[in-house]
Tab-separated table of C-alpha atoms in Angstrom:
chain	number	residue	atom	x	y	z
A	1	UNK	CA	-81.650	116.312	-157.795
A	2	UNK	CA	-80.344	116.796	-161.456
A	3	UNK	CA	-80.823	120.463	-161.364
A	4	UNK	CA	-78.952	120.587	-157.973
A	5	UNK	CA	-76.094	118.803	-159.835
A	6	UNK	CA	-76.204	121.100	-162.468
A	7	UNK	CA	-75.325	123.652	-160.304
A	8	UNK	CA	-72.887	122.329	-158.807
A	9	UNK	CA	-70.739	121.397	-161.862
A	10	UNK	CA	-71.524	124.892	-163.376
A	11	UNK	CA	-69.411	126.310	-159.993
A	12	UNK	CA	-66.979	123.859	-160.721
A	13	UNK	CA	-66.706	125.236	-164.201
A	14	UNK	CA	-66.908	128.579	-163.064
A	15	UNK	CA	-63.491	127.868	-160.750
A	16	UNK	CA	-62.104	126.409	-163.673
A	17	UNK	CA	-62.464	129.050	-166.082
A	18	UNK	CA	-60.740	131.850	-163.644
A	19	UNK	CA	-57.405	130.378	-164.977
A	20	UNK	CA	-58.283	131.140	-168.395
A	21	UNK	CA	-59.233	134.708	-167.232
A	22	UNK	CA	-55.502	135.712	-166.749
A	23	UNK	CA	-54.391	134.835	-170.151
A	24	UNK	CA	-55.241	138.220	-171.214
A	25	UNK	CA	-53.148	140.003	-168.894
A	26	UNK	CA	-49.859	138.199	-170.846
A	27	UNK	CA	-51.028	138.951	-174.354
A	28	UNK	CA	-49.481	142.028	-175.021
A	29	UNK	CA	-46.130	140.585	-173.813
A	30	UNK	CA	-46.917	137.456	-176.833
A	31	UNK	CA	-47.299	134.656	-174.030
A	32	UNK	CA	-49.761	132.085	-175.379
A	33	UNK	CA	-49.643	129.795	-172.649
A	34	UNK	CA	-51.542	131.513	-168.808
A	35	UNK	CA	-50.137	131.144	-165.720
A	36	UNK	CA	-52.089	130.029	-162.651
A	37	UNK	CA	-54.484	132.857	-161.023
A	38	UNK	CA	-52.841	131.872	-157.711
A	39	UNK	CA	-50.011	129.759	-156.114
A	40	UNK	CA	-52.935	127.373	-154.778
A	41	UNK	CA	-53.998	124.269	-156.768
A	42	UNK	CA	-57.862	124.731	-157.859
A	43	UNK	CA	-58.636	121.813	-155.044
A	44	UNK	CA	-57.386	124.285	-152.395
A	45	UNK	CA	-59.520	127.187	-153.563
A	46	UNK	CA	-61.882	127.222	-151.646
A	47	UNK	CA	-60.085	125.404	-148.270
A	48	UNK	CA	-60.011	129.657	-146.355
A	49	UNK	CA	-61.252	132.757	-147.145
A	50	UNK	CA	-57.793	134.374	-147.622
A	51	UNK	CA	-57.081	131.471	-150.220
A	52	UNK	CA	-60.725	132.254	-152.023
A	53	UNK	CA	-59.615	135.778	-152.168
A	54	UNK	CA	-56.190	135.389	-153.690
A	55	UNK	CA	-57.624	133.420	-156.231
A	56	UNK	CA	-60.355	135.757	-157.126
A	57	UNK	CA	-62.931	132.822	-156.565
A	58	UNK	CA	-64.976	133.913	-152.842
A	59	UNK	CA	-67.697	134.377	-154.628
A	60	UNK	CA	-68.111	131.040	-156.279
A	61	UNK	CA	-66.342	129.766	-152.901
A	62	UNK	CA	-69.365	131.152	-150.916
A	63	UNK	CA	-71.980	130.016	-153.630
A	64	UNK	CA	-70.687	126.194	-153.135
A	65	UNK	CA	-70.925	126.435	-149.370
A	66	UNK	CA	-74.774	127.326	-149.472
A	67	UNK	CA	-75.880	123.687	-150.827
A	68	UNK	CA	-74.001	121.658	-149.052
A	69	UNK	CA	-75.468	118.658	-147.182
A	70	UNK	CA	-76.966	119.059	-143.482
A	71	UNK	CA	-74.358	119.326	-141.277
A	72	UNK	CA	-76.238	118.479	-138.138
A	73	UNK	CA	-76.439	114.894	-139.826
A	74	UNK	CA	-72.908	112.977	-138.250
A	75	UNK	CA	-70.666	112.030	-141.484
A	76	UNK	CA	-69.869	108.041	-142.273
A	77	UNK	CA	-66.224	108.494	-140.547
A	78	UNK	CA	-63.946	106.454	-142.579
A	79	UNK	CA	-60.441	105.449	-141.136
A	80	UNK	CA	-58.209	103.841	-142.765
A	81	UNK	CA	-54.867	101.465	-141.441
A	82	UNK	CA	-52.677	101.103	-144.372
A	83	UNK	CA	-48.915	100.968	-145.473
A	84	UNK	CA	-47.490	103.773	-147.763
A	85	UNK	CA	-45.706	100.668	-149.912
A	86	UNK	CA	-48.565	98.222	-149.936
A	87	UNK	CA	-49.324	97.558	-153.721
A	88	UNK	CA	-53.218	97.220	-152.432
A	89	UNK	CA	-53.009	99.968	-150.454
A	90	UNK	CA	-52.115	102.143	-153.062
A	91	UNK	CA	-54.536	100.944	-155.318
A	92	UNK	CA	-57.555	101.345	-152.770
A	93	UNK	CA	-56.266	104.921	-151.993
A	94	UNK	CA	-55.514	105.759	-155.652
A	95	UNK	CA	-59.117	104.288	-157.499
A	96	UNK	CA	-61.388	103.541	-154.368
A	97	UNK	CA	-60.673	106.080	-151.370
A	98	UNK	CA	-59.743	109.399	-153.207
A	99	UNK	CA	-62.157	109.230	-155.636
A	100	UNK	CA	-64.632	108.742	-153.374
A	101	UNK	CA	-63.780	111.243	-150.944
A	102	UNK	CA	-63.291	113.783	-153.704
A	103	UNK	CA	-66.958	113.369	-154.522
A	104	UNK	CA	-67.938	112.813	-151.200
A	105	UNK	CA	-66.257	114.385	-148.324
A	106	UNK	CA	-69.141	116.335	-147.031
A	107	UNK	CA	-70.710	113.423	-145.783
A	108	UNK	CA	-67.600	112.007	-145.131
A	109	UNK	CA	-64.603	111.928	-142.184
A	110	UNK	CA	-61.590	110.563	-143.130
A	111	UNK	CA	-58.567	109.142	-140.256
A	112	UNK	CA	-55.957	107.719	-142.168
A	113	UNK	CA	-53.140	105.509	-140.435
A	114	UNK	CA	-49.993	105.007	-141.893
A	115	UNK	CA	-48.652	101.930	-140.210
A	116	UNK	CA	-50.461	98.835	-141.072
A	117	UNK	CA	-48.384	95.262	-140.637
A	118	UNK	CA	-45.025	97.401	-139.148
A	119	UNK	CA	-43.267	96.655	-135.567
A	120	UNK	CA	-42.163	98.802	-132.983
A	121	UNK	CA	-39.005	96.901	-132.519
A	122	UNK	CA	-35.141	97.942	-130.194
A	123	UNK	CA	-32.411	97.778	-133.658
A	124	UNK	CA	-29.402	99.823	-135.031
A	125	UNK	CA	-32.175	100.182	-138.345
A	126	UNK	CA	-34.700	102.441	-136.311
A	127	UNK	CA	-37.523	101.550	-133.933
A	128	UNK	CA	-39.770	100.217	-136.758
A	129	UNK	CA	-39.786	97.079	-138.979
A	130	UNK	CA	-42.055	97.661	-142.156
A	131	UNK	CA	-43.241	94.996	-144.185
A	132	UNK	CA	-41.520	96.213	-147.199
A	133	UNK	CA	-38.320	97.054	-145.575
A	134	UNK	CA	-37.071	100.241	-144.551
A	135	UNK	CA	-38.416	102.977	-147.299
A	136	UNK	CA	-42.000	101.580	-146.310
A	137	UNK	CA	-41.212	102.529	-142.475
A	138	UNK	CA	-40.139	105.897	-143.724
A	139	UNK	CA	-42.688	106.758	-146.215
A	140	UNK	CA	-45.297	105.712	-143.405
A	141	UNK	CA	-43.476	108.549	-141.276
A	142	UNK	CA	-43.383	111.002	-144.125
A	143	UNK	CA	-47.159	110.739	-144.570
A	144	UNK	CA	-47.748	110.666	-140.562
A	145	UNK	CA	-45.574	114.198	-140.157
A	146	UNK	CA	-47.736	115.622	-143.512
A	147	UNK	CA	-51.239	114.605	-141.520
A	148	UNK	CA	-49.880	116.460	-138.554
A	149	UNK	CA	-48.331	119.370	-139.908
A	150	UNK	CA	-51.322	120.239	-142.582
A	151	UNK	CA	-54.118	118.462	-141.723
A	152	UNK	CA	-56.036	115.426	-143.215
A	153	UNK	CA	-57.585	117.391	-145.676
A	154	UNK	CA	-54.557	118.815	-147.272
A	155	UNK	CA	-52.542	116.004	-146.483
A	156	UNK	CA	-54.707	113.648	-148.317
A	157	UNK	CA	-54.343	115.302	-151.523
A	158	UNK	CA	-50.611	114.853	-150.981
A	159	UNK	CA	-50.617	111.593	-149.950
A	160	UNK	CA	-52.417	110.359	-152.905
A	161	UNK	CA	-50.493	112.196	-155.236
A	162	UNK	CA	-47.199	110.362	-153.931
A	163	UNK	CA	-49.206	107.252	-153.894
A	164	UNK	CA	-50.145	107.552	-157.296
A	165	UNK	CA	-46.682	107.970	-158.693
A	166	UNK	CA	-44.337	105.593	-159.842
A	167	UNK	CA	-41.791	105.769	-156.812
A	168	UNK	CA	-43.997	107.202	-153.580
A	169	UNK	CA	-40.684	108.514	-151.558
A	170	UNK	CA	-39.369	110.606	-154.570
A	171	UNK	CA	-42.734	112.191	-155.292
A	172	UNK	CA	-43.033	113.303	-151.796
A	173	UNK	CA	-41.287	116.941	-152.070
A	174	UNK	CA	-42.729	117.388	-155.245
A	175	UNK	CA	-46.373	116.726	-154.092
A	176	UNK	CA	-45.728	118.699	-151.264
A	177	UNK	CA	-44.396	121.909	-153.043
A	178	UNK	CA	-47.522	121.575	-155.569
A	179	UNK	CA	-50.806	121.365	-153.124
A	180	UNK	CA	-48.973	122.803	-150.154
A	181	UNK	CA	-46.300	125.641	-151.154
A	182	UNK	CA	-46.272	127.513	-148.066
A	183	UNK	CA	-44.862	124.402	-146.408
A	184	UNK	CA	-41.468	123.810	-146.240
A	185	UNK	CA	-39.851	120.156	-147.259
A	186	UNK	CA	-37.322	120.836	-144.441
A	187	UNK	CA	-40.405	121.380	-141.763
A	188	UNK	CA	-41.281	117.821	-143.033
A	189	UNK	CA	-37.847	116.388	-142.613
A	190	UNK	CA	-36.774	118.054	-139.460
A	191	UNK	CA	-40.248	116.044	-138.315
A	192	UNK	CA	-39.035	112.655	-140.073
A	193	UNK	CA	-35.677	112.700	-138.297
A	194	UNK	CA	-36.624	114.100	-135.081
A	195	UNK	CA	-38.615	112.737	-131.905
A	196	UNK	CA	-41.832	113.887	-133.368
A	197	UNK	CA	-41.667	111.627	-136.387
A	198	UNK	CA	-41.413	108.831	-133.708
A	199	UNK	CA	-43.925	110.170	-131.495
A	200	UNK	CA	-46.422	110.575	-134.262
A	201	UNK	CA	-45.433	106.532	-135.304
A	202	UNK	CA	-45.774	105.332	-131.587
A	203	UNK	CA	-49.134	106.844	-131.758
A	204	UNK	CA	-50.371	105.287	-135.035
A	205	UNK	CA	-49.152	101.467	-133.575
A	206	UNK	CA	-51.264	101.865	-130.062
A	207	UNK	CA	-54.001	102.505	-132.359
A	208	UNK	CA	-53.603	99.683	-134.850
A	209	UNK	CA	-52.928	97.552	-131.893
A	210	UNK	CA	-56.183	98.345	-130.241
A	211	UNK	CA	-57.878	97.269	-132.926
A	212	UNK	CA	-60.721	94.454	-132.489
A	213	UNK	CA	-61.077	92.201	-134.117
A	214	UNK	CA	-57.698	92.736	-134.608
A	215	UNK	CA	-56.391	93.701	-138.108
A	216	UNK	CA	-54.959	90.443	-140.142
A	217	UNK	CA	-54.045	92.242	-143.644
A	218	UNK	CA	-53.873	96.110	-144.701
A	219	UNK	CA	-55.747	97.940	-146.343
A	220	UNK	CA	-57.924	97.931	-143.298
A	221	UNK	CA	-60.689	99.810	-143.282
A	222	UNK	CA	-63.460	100.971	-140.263
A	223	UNK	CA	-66.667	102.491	-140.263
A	224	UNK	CA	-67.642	104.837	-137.858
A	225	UNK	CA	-65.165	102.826	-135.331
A	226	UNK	CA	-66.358	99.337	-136.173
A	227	UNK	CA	-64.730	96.418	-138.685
A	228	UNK	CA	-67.052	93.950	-140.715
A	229	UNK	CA	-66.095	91.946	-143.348
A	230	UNK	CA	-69.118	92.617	-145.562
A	231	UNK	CA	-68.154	96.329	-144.810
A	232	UNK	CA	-64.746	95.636	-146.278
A	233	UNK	CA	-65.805	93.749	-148.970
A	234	UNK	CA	-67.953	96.359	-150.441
A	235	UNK	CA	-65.355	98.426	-149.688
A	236	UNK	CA	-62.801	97.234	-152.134
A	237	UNK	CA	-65.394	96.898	-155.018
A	238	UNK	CA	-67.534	100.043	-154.166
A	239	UNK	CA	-66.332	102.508	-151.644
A	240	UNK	CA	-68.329	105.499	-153.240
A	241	UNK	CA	-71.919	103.174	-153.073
A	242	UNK	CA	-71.110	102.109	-149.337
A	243	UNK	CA	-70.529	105.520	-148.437
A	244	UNK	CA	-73.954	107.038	-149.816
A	245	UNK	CA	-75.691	104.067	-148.096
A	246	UNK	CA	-74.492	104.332	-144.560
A	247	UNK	CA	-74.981	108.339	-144.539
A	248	UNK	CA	-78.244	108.630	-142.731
A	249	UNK	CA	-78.606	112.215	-143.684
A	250	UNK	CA	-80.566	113.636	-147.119
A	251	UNK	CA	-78.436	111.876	-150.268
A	252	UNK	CA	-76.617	114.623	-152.081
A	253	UNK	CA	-76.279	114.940	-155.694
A	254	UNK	CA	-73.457	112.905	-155.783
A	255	UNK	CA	-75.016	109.703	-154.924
A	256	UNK	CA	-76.988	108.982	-158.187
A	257	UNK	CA	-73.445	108.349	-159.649
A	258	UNK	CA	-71.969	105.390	-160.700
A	259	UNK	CA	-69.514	103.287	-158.703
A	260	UNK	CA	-65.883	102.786	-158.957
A	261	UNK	CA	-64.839	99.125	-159.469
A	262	UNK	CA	-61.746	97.320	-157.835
A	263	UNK	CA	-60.875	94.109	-156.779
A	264	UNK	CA	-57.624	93.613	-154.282
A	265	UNK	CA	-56.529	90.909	-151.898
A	266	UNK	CA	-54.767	93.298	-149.819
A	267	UNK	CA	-51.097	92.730	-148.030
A	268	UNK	CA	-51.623	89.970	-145.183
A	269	UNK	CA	-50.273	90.391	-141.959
A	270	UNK	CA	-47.000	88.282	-141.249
């Protein structure tokens, strides 16, 4: 087990150290500082082959891929009902969820809902009431048109990255330009302000409303469909622990790590 995580945080190292590679190509113009290898964050490196081979990193790309966990083993799926404003959200997204997933995600599926405690409701404000007033109801649809137009993958690494900044609706262009360039902040708006933005919302309330038990605070999280409070529990204290338990396939490498504490109350449900 340690020499299997040896190797993999030698490829790790070996992705990293491609951006160091270019610095030579600048010194006989006297820049000190490199510039990436590629417009793609190191994350996204290995997400396609066209990406891999842009950033000059198939290779190490293709060398990750070969120990990866069994496949024919179903992953813990993961879904999570939350509120882009919800102080506890954030902070189960931010130090329990992403980490967790980061380390984790081949064993893991991830279905995240941005709606939580909101309303469908008829008003001159919009169709939604959000719990933290009307930014929350559009940062929730920001997030929703992001999952649909990248993918949960991609649009997890955005969504944290506006969840982890100070103010979550400014951040959202910026976090979009850096882990997803090729996609346009009008596509993204045109979505927010159009019928697909609602369509997308609609969507994400029939499934929080299905939910049973039904859900009485937010974050709210599932496991492979089904809610228990122990589940939870653990949850908020060690999401990366839980995970590695309920996998029933062969424990990879990453599971002899340590887990990542947090303790949160969560946003009850008015």
């Amino acid at each position: 087990m340690d020499f299997l995580l040896l190797r993999i945080t030698m490829r790790v190292l070996c992705l990293l150290a491609v951006v160091l590679l270019i610095s030579k190509d600048h010194k006989s113009f006297g820049i000190s500082h490199p510039k990436p290898a590629c417009r793609y964050p190191p994350s996204q490196w290995c997400r396609s082959l066209e990406i891999a081979i842009e950033c000059k990193v198939q290779k190490q790309c293709m060398e990750l891929s070969a120990i990866k966990p069994n496949q024919t083993v179903p992953p813990v799926a993961l879904t999570l009902y939350y509120e882009s404003l919800c102080p506890d959200c954030r902070a189960f997204i931010t130090q329990q969820l992403f980490p967790t997933w980061t380390m984790l995600q081949d064993i893991m599926s991830l279905t995240l809902v941005p709606y939580g405690n909101a309303k469908e409701v008829l008003s001159a404000n919009g169709p939604f009431s959000c719990q933290h007033g009307e930014p929350e109801c559009r940062g929730n649809m920001i997030e929703a048109c992001i999952i649909h137009l990248t993918g949960t993958s991609l649009a997890f690494q955005i969504i944290y990255c506006m969840e982890s900044a100070s103010n979550v609706l400014n951040a959202a262009e910026p976090c979009l330009q850096m882990y997803a360039p090729s996609l346009s902040w009008a596509s993204i708006d045109a979505c927010v302000t159009g019928r697909l933005g609602y369509e997308l919302m609609h969507g994400y309330a029939v499934m929080t409303r299905a939910l049973n038990p039904a859900h009485t605070h937010v974050p709210w999280v599932t496991f492979d469909g089904e809610y228990t409070e122990e589940n939870e529990a653990r949850a908020m204290s060690s999401l990366f622990h839980l995970v590695c338990e309920l996998y029933k396939g062969v424990k990879p490498p990453a599971c002899t790590g340590a887990p990542v504490k947090l303790s949160t109350s969560g946003c009850l449900k008015e």
